[in-house]
Coordinates of C-alpha atoms and ligand atoms in Angstrom, one line a residue:
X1 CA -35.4 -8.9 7.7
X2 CA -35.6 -12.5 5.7
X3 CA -39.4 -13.1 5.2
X4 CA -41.3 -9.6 5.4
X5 CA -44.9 -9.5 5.1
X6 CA -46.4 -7.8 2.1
X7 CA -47.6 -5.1 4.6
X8 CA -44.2 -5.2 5.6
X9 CA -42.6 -4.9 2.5
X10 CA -45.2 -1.6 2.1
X11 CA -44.6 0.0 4.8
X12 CA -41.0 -0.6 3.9
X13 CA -41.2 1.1 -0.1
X14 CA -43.3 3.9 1.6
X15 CA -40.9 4.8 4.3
X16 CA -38.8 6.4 1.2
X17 CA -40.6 9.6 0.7
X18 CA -40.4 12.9 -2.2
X19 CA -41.6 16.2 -1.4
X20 CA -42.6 18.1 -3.8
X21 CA -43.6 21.9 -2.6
X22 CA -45.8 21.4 0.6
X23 CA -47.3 17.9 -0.4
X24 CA -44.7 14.9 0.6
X25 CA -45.7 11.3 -0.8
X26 CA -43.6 8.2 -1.2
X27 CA -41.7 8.0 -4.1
X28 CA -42.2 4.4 -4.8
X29 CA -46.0 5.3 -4.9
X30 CA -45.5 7.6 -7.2
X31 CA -43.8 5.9 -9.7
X32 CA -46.1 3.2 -9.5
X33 CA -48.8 5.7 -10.4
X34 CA -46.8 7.3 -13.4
X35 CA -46.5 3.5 -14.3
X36 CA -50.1 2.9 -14.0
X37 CA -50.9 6.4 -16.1
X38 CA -48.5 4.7 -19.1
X39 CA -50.5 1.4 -18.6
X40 CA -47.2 0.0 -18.1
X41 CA -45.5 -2.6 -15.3
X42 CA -42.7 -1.4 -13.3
X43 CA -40.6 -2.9 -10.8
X44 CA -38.2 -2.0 -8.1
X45 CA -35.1 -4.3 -8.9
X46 CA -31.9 -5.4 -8.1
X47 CA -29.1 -3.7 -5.5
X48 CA -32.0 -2.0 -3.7
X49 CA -34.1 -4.4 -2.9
X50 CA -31.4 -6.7 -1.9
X51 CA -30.3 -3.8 0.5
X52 CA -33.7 -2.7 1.8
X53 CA -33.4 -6.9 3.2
X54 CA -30.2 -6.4 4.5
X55 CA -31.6 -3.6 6.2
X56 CA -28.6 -1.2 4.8
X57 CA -30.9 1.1 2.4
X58 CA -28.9 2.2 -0.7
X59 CA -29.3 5.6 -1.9
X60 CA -29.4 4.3 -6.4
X61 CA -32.8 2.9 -7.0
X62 CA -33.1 0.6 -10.2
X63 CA -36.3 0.9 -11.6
X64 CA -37.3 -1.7 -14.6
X65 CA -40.4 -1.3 -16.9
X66 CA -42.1 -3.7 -19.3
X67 CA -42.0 -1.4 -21.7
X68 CA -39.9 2.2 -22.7
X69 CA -37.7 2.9 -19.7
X70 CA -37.0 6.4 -21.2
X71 CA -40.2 7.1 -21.9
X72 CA -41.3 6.0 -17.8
X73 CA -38.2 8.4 -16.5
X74 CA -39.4 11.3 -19.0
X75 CA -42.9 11.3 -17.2
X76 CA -41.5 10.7 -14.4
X77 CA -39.6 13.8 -14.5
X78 CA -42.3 15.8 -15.3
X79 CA -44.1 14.5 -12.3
X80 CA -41.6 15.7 -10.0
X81 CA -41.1 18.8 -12.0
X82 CA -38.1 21.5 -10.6
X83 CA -35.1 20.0 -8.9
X84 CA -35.4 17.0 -10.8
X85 CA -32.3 16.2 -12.8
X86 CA -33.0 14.1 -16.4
X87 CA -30.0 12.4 -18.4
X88 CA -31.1 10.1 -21.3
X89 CA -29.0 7.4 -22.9
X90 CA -30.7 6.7 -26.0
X91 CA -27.8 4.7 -27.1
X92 CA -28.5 2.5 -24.0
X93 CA -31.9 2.6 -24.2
X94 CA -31.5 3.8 -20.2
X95 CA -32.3 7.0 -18.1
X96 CA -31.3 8.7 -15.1
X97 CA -33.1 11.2 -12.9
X98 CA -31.1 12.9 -10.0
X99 CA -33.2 13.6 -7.2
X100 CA -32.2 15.5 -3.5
X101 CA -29.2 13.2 -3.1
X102 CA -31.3 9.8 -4.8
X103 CA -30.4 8.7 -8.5
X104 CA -33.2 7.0 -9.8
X105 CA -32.2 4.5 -13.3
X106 CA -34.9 3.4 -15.4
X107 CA -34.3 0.9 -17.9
X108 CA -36.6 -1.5 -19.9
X109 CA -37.1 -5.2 -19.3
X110 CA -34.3 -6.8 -21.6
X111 CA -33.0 -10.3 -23.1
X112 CA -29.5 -10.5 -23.8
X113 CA -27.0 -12.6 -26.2
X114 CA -23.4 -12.2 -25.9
X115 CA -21.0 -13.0 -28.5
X116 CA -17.8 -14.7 -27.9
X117 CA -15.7 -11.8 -27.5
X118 CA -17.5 -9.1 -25.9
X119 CA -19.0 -8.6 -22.8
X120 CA -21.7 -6.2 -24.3
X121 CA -24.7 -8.1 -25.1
X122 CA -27.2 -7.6 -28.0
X123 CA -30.2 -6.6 -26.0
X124 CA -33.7 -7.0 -27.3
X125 CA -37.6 -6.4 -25.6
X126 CA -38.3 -8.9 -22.7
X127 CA -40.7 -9.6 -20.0
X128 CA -39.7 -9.4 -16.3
X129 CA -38.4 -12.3 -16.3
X130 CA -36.4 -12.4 -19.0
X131 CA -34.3 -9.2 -17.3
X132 CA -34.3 -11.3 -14.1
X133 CA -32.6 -14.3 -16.1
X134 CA -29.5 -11.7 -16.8
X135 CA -29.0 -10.2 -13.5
X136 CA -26.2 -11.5 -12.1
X137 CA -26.4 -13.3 -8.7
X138 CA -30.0 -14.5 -7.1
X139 CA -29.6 -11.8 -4.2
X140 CA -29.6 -8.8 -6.9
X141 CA -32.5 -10.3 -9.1
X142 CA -35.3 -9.9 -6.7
X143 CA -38.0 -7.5 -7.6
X144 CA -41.0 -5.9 -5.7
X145 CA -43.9 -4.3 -8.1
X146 CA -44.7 -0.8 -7.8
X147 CA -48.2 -0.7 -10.0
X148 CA -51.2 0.4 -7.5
X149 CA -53.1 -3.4 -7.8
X150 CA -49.9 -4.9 -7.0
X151 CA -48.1 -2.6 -4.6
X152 CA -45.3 -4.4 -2.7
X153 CA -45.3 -8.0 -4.1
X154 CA -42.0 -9.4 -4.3
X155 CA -41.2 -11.2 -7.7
X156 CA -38.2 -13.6 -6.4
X157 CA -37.8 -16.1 -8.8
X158 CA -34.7 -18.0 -7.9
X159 CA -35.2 -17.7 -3.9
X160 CA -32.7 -14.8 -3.5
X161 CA -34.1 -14.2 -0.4
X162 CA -32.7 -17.5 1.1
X163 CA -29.6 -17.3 0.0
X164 CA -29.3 -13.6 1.3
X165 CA -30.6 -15.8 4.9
X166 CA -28.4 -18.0 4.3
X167 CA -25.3 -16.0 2.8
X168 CA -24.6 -17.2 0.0
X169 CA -23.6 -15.9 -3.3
X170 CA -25.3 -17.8 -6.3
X171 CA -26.1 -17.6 -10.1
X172 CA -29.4 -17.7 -11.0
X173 CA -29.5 -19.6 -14.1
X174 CA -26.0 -21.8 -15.5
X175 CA -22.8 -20.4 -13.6
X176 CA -21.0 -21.3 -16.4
X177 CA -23.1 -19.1 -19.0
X178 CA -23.3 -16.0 -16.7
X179 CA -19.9 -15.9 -16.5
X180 CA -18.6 -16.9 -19.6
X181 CA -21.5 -14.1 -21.3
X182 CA -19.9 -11.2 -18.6
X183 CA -16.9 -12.0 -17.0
X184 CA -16.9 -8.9 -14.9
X185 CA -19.3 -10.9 -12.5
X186 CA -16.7 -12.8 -11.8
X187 CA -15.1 -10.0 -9.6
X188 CA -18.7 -8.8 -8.9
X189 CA -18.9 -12.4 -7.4
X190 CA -15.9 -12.0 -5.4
X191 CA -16.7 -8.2 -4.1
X192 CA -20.3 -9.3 -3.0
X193 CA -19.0 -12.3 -1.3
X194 CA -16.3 -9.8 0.4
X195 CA -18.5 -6.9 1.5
X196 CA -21.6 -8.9 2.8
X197 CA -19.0 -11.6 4.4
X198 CA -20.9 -14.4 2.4
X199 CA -19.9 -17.6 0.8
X200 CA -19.8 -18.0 -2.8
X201 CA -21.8 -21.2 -3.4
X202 CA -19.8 -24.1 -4.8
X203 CA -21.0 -24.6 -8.5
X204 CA -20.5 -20.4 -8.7
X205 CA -17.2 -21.3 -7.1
X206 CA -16.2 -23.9 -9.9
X207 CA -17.3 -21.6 -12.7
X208 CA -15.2 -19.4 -11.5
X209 CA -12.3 -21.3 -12.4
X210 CA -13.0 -22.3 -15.3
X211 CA -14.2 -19.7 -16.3
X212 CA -11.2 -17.6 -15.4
X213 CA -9.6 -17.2 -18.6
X214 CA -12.4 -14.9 -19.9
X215 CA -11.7 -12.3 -17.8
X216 CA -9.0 -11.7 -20.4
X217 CA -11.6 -10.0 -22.3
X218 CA -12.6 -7.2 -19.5
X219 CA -10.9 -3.9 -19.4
X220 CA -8.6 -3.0 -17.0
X221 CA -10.6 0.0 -15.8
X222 CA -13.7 -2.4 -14.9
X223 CA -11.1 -4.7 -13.2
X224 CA -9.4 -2.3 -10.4
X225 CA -13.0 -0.4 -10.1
X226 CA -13.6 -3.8 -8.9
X227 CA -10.4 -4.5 -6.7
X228 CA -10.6 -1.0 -5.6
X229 CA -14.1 -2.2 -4.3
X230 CA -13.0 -5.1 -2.5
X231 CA -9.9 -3.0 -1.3
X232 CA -12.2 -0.8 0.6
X233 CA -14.7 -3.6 2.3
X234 CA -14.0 -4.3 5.8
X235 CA -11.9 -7.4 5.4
X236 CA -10.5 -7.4 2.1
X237 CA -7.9 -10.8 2.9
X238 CA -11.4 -12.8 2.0
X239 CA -11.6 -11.1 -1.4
X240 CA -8.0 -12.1 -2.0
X241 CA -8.3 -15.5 -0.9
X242 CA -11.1 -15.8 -3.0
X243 CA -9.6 -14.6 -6.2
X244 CA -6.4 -16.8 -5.5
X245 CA -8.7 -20.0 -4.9
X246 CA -10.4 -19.9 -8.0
X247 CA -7.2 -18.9 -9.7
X248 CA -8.0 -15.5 -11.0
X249 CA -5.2 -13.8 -9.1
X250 CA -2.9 -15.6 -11.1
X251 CA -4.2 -13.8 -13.9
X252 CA -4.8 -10.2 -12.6
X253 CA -2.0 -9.8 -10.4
X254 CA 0.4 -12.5 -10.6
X255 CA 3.0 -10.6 -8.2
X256 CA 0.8 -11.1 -5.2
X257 CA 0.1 -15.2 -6.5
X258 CA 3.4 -15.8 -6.6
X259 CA 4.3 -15.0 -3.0
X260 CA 2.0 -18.3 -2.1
X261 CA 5.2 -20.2 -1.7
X262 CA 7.5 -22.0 1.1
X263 CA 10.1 -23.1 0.7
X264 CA 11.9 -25.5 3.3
X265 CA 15.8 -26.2 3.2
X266 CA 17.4 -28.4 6.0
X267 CA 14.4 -28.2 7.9
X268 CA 13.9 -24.4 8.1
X269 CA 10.9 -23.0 5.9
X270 CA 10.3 -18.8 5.5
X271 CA 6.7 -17.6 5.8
X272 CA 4.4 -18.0 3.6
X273 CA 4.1 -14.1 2.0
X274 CA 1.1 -14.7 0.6
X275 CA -1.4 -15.4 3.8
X276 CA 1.6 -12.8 6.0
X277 CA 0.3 -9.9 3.3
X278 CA -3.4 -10.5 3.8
X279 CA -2.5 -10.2 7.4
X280 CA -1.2 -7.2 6.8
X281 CA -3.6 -5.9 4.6
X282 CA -6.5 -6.6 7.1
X283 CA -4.7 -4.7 10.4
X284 CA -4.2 -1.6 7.9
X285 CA -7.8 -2.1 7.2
X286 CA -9.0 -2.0 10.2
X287 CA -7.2 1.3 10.9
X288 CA -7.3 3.3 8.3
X289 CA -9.9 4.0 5.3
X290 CA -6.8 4.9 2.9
X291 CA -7.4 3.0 -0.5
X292 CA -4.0 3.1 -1.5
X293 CA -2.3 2.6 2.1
X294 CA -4.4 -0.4 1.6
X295 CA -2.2 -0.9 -2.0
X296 CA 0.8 -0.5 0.1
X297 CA 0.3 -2.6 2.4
X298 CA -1.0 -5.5 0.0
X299 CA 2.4 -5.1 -2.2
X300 CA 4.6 -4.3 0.0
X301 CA 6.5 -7.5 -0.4
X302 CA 6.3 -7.8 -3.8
X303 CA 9.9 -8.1 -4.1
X304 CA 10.8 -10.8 -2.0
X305 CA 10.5 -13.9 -4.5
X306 CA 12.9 -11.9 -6.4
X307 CA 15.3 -11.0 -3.4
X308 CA 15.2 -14.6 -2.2
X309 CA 18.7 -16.2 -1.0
X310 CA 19.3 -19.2 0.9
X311 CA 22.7 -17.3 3.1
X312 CA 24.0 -19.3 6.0
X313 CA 24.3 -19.2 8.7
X314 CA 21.3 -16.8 8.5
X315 CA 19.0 -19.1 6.5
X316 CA 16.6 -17.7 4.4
X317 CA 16.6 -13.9 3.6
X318 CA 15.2 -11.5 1.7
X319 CA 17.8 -8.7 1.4
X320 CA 16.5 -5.5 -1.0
X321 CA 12.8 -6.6 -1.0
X322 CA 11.7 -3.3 -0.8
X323 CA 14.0 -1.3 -2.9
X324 CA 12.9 -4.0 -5.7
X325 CA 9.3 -4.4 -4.5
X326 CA 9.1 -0.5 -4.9
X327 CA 10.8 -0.7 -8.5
X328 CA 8.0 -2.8 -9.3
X329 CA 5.3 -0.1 -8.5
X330 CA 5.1 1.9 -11.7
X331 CA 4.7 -0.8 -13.9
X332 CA 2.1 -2.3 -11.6
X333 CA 0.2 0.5 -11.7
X334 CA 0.3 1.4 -15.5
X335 CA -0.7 -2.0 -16.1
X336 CA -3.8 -2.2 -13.5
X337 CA -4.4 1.6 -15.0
X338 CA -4.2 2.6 -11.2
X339 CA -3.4 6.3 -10.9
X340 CA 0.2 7.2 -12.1
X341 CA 0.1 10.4 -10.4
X342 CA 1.2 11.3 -6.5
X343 CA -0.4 8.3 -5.2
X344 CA 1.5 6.0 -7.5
X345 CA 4.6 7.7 -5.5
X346 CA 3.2 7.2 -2.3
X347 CA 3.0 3.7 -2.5
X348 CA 5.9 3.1 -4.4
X349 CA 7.5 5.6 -1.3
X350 CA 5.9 3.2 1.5
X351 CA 6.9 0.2 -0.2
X352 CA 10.8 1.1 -0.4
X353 CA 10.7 2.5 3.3
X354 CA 8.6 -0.4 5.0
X355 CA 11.8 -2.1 6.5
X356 CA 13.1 1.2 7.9
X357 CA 12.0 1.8 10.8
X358 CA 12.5 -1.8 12.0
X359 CA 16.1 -1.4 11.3
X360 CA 16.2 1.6 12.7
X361 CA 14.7 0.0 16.1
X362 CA 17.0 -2.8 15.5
X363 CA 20.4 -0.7 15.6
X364 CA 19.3 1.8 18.4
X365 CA 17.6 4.5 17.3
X366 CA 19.8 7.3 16.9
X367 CA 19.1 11.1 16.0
X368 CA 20.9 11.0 12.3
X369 CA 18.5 7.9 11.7
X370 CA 15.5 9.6 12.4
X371 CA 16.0 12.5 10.5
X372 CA 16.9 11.0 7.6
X373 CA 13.7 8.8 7.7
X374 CA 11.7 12.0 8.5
X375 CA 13.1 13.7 5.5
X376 CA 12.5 10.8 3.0
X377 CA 9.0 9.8 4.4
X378 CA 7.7 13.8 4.7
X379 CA 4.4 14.0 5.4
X380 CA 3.8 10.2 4.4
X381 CA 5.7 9.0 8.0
X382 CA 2.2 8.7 10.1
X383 CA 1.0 5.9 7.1
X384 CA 4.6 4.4 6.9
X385 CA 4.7 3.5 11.0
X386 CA 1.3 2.1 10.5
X387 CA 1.9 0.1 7.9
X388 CA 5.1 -0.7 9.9
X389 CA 3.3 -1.6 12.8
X390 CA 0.2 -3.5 10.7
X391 CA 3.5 -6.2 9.2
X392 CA 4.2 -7.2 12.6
X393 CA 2.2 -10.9 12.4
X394 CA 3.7 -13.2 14.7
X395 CA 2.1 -15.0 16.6
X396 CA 4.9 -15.1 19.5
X397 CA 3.7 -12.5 21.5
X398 CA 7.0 -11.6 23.5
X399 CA 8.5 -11.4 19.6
X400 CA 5.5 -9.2 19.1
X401 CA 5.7 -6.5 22.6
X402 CA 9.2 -5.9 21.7
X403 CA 8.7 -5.0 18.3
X404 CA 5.8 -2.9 19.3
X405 CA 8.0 -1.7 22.1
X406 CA 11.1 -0.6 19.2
X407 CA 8.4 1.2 17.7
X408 CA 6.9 3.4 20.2
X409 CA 10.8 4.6 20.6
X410 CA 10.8 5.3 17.3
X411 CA 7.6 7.1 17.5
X412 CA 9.1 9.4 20.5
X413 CA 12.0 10.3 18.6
X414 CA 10.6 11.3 15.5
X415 CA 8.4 13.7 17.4
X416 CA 10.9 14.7 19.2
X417 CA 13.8 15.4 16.2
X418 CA 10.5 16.8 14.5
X419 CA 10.2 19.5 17.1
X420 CA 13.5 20.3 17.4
X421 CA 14.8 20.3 13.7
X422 CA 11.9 20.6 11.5
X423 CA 12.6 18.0 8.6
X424 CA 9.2 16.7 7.8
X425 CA 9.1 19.0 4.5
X426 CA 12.7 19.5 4.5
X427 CA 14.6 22.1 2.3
X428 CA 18.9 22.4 2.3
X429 CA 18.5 25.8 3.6
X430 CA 20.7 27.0 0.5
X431 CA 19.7 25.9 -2.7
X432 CA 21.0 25.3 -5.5
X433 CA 20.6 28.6 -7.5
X434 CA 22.1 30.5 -4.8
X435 CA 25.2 27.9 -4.8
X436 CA 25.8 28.5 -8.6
X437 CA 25.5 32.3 -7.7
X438 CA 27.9 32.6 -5.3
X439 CA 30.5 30.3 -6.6
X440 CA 30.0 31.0 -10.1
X441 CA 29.5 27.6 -10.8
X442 CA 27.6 26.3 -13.9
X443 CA 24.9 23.4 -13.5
X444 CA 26.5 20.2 -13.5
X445 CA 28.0 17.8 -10.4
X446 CA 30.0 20.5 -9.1
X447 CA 26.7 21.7 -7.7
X448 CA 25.4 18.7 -7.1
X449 CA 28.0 17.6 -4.1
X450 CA 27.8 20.8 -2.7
X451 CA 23.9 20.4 -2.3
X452 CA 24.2 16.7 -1.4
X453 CA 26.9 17.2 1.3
X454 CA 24.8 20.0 3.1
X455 CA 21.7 17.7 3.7
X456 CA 24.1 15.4 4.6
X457 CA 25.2 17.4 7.1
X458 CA 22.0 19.0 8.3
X459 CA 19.9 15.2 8.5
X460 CA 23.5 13.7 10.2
X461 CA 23.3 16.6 12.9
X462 CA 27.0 18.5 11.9
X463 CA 25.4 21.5 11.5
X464 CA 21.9 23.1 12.6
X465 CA 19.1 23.4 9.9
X466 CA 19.4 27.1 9.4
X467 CA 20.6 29.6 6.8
X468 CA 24.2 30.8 8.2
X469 CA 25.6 27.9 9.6
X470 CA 24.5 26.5 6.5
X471 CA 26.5 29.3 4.7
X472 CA 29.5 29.0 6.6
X473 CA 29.7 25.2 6.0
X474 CA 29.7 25.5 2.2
X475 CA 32.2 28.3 1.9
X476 CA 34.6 25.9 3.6
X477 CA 33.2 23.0 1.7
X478 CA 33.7 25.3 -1.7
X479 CA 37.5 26.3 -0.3
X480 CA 38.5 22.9 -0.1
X481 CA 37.1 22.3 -3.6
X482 CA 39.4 25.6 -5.0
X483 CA 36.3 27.4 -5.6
X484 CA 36.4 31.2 -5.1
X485 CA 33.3 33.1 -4.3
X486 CA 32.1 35.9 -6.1
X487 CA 31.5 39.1 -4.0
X488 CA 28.7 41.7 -3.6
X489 CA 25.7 40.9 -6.0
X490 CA 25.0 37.7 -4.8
X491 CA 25.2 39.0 -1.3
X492 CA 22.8 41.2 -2.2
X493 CA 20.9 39.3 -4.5
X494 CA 20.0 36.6 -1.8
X495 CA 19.5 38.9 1.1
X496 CA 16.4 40.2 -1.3
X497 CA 15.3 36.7 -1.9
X498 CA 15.4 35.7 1.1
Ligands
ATP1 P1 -23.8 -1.6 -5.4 O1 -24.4 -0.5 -6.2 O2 -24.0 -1.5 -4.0 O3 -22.4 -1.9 -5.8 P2 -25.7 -3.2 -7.0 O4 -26.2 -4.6 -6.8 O5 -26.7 -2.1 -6.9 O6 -24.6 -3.0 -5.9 P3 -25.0 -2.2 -9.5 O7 -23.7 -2.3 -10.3 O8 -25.4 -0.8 -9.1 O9 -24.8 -3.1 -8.3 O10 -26.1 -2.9 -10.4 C1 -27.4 -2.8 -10.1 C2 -28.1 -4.2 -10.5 O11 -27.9 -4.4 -11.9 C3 -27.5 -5.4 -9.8 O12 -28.1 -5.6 -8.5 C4 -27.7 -6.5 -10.7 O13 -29.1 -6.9 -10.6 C5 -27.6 -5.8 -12.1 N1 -26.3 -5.9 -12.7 C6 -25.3 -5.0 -12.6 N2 -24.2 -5.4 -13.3 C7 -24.5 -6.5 -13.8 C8 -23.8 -7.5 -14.6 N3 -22.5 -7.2 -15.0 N4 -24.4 -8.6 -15.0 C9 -25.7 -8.8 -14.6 N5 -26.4 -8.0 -13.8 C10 -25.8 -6.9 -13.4
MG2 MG1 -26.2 0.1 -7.3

């Protein structure tokens, strides 16, 4: 809806409604008669009014008063009495009631100045208009007044209603000074732009580079809340495009800036890495909601600038990129303060596996293959032949049904070894403990080839994946070795355990 009515714009605020026992009334109604009670303006602002246009109600309802924003939520509260949940932030000068699934933030109208090297301003008492000067972009500093004489009018000062027509993403006041006072909106910039599919208007998009220094001065936690953001939008290649343009990807993740690069010897050039991951990123996207199978996929060549060779008579090629591209991972994710935890290992896992099913395609898919990719994917091999699958971009579409073709081999037989052998969450059916039992072996690599030559020889198919063949292969294995194995209490011992 671009150009609503008043009436419209009415019926629109009271189609949002609180029920309190038996009685049900609209909440913006009510707080425009709390508001009224404190003689006080208040406004419905930002996010939410942008959204109610878009036609895409949010549930968080920003509420701005001329006047004590804690003192409008605390009689506010007490107007819906039980169920409503109060938090005040004195330090802020904010508050927050929870209400049946709605969070409801009041705050009072502010001015801000920012000092060089903060982005937290020094926030004084100001009119409407001075807290619309500090929002950040024209679409999120449109306001509709909730007192009863002025129910419903919009307060749109910088015409954010035709740049949400038009889709555009625009400061209101200076570019330069918004972004310079908050960096963050930078990246706010770029996410709006990315999740509303609109185009960042081109003073904003000059700021941006200049400006890109300062967001030196942001924390990393701010940073990947926004990149996560932009991660999970529908198309997250325009977010990344964006952010490279303006030269803020340098900055942030140089890794993925640095594979915008091709090189051309004797007339053959490799892809450009850069605009192939975005490909990549975007089919992934469009499959799966995963945040961090989105990671994956966007640095899962990471390691190719490093792995680069010129070899004839191959040409270009990029031998190891995902054993160093994966090597990469924990660092990466330290520094972006990404989590370090299991998720860190599931990318780090997808990255250094992304090449193997191709090869495995590539050199006929046999049994031994499969099982060891089974073993070392685990659960993680559904994600892994998507992600496969999503980093097959060429445009040459015989190229293209063959690979796909590879693939759905490679897809039969892993089901099929998965039926038959059971290696998904593989275990050497003797373990270690038991092998230092019976041969009376300390810890140390005496053990260690025993283990490692029984998975060899359960993933390479010489023996079955169960407990007595198993047995019988390392009492031969321990023979040849001159190991002797100690009788009875292990026998019995393990028959317990097991
Ligand atoms: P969403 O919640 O869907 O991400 P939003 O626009 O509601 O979008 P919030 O971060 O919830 O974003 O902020 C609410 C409003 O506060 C914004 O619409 C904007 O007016 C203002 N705002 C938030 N962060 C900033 C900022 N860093 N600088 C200026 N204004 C901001
Ligand atoms: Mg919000």
């Amino acid at each position: 809806m671009i150009n609503p009515s008043q009436t419209q714009l009415v019926a629109l605020l009271d189609s949002f409604t609180t029920t309190s026992g038996t009685t049900s009334a609209p909440l913006f109604r009510r707080l425009g008669a709390v508001a009224d009670r404190l003689g006080i303006e208040c406004y419905v602002v930002g996010g939410f009014v942008r959204d109610i246009f878009l036609e895409s109600p949010s549930k968080d309802v920003d509420i701005v008063v001329v006047g004590s924003g804690i003192a409008m939520a605390e009689a506010f509260a007490a107007e819906l009495g039980r169920g409503a949940h109060l938090s005040v932030f004195r330090n802020f000068g904010t508050a927050q009631i929870k209400w049946k699934g709605t969070e409801i933030e009041f705050v009072g109208a502010r001015k801000e100045s920012y000092t060089h090297d903060s982005r937290k301003p020094v926030c004084e008492d100001g009119t409407l208009a001075d807290d619309q000067n500090r929002r950040d972009f024209t679409i999120n500093a449109m306001a509709i007044s909730l007192n009863a004489h002025r129910y419903g009018e919009l307060v749109d000062p910088f015409d954010g209603r035709h740049d949400l027509a038009d889709g555009i993403v625009a400061t209101p006041l200076d570019p330069d000074i918004t972004f310079s006072d908050d960096p963050l909106r930078m990246l706010r910039c770029v996410r709006f732009a990315t999740r509303l599919r609109f185009v960042i208007e081109d003073e904003t998009f000059e700021a941006l580079g200049r400006n890109r220094e300062r967001i030196r001065i942001v924390s990393a936690e701010r940073i990947i809340d926004e990149l996560n953001k932009i991660m999970l939008t529908e198309q997250p290649s325009r977010g990344f495009v964006e952010l490279h343009r303006c030269g803020l990807l340098e900055i942030i993740l140089p890794e993925l800036a640095a594979l915008d690069l091709v090189e051309t010897r004797n007339g053959r050039s490799h892809k450009n890495n850069f605009y192939h991951t975005l490909e990549v990123l975007d089919n992934v996207a469009a499959a799966s909601q995963k945040l961090f199978l989105r990671w994956a996929a966007l640095l899962h060549d990471i390691g190719k600038p490093q792995s680069k060779r010129w070899e004839l008579p191959a040409g270009w090629t990029f031998h190891n990129h995902n054993y160093l591209g994966a090597k990469k991972i924990p660092d990466l994710f330290r520094r972006l303060k990404l989590p370090m935890d299991e998720r860190m290992k599931y990318v780090r896992k997808l990255v250094n596996l992304h090449m193997r099913p191709i090869a495995i395609a590539d050199d006929g898919v046999t049994d031994s293959a499969v099982r060891r990719l089974l073993f070392e994917a685990g659960d993680d091999i559904d994600d892994l032949m998507l992600l496969c699958e999503a980093d097959i971009t060429t445009g040459n579409e015989i190229r293209k049904k063959g690979f796909l073709n590879n693939f759905r081999t490679v897809r039969r037989k892993l089901v099929e070894i998965e039926e038959k052998d059971r290696i998904r969450n593989f275990q050497p059916p003797v373990g270690g403990e038991e092998i230092m039992r019976r041969f009376a072996l300390p810890p140390g690599p005496a053990v260690g080839a025993l283990k490692s030559s029984l998975k060899d020889a359960v993933l390479d198919g010489v023996i079955p994946n169960d407990y007595e063949a198993a047995l019988a292969y390392l009492r031969e294995k321990a023979r040849k070795m001159g190991l002797s194995e100690t009788p009875e209490p292990a026998e019995n011992k393990t028959a317990a355990e097991s």
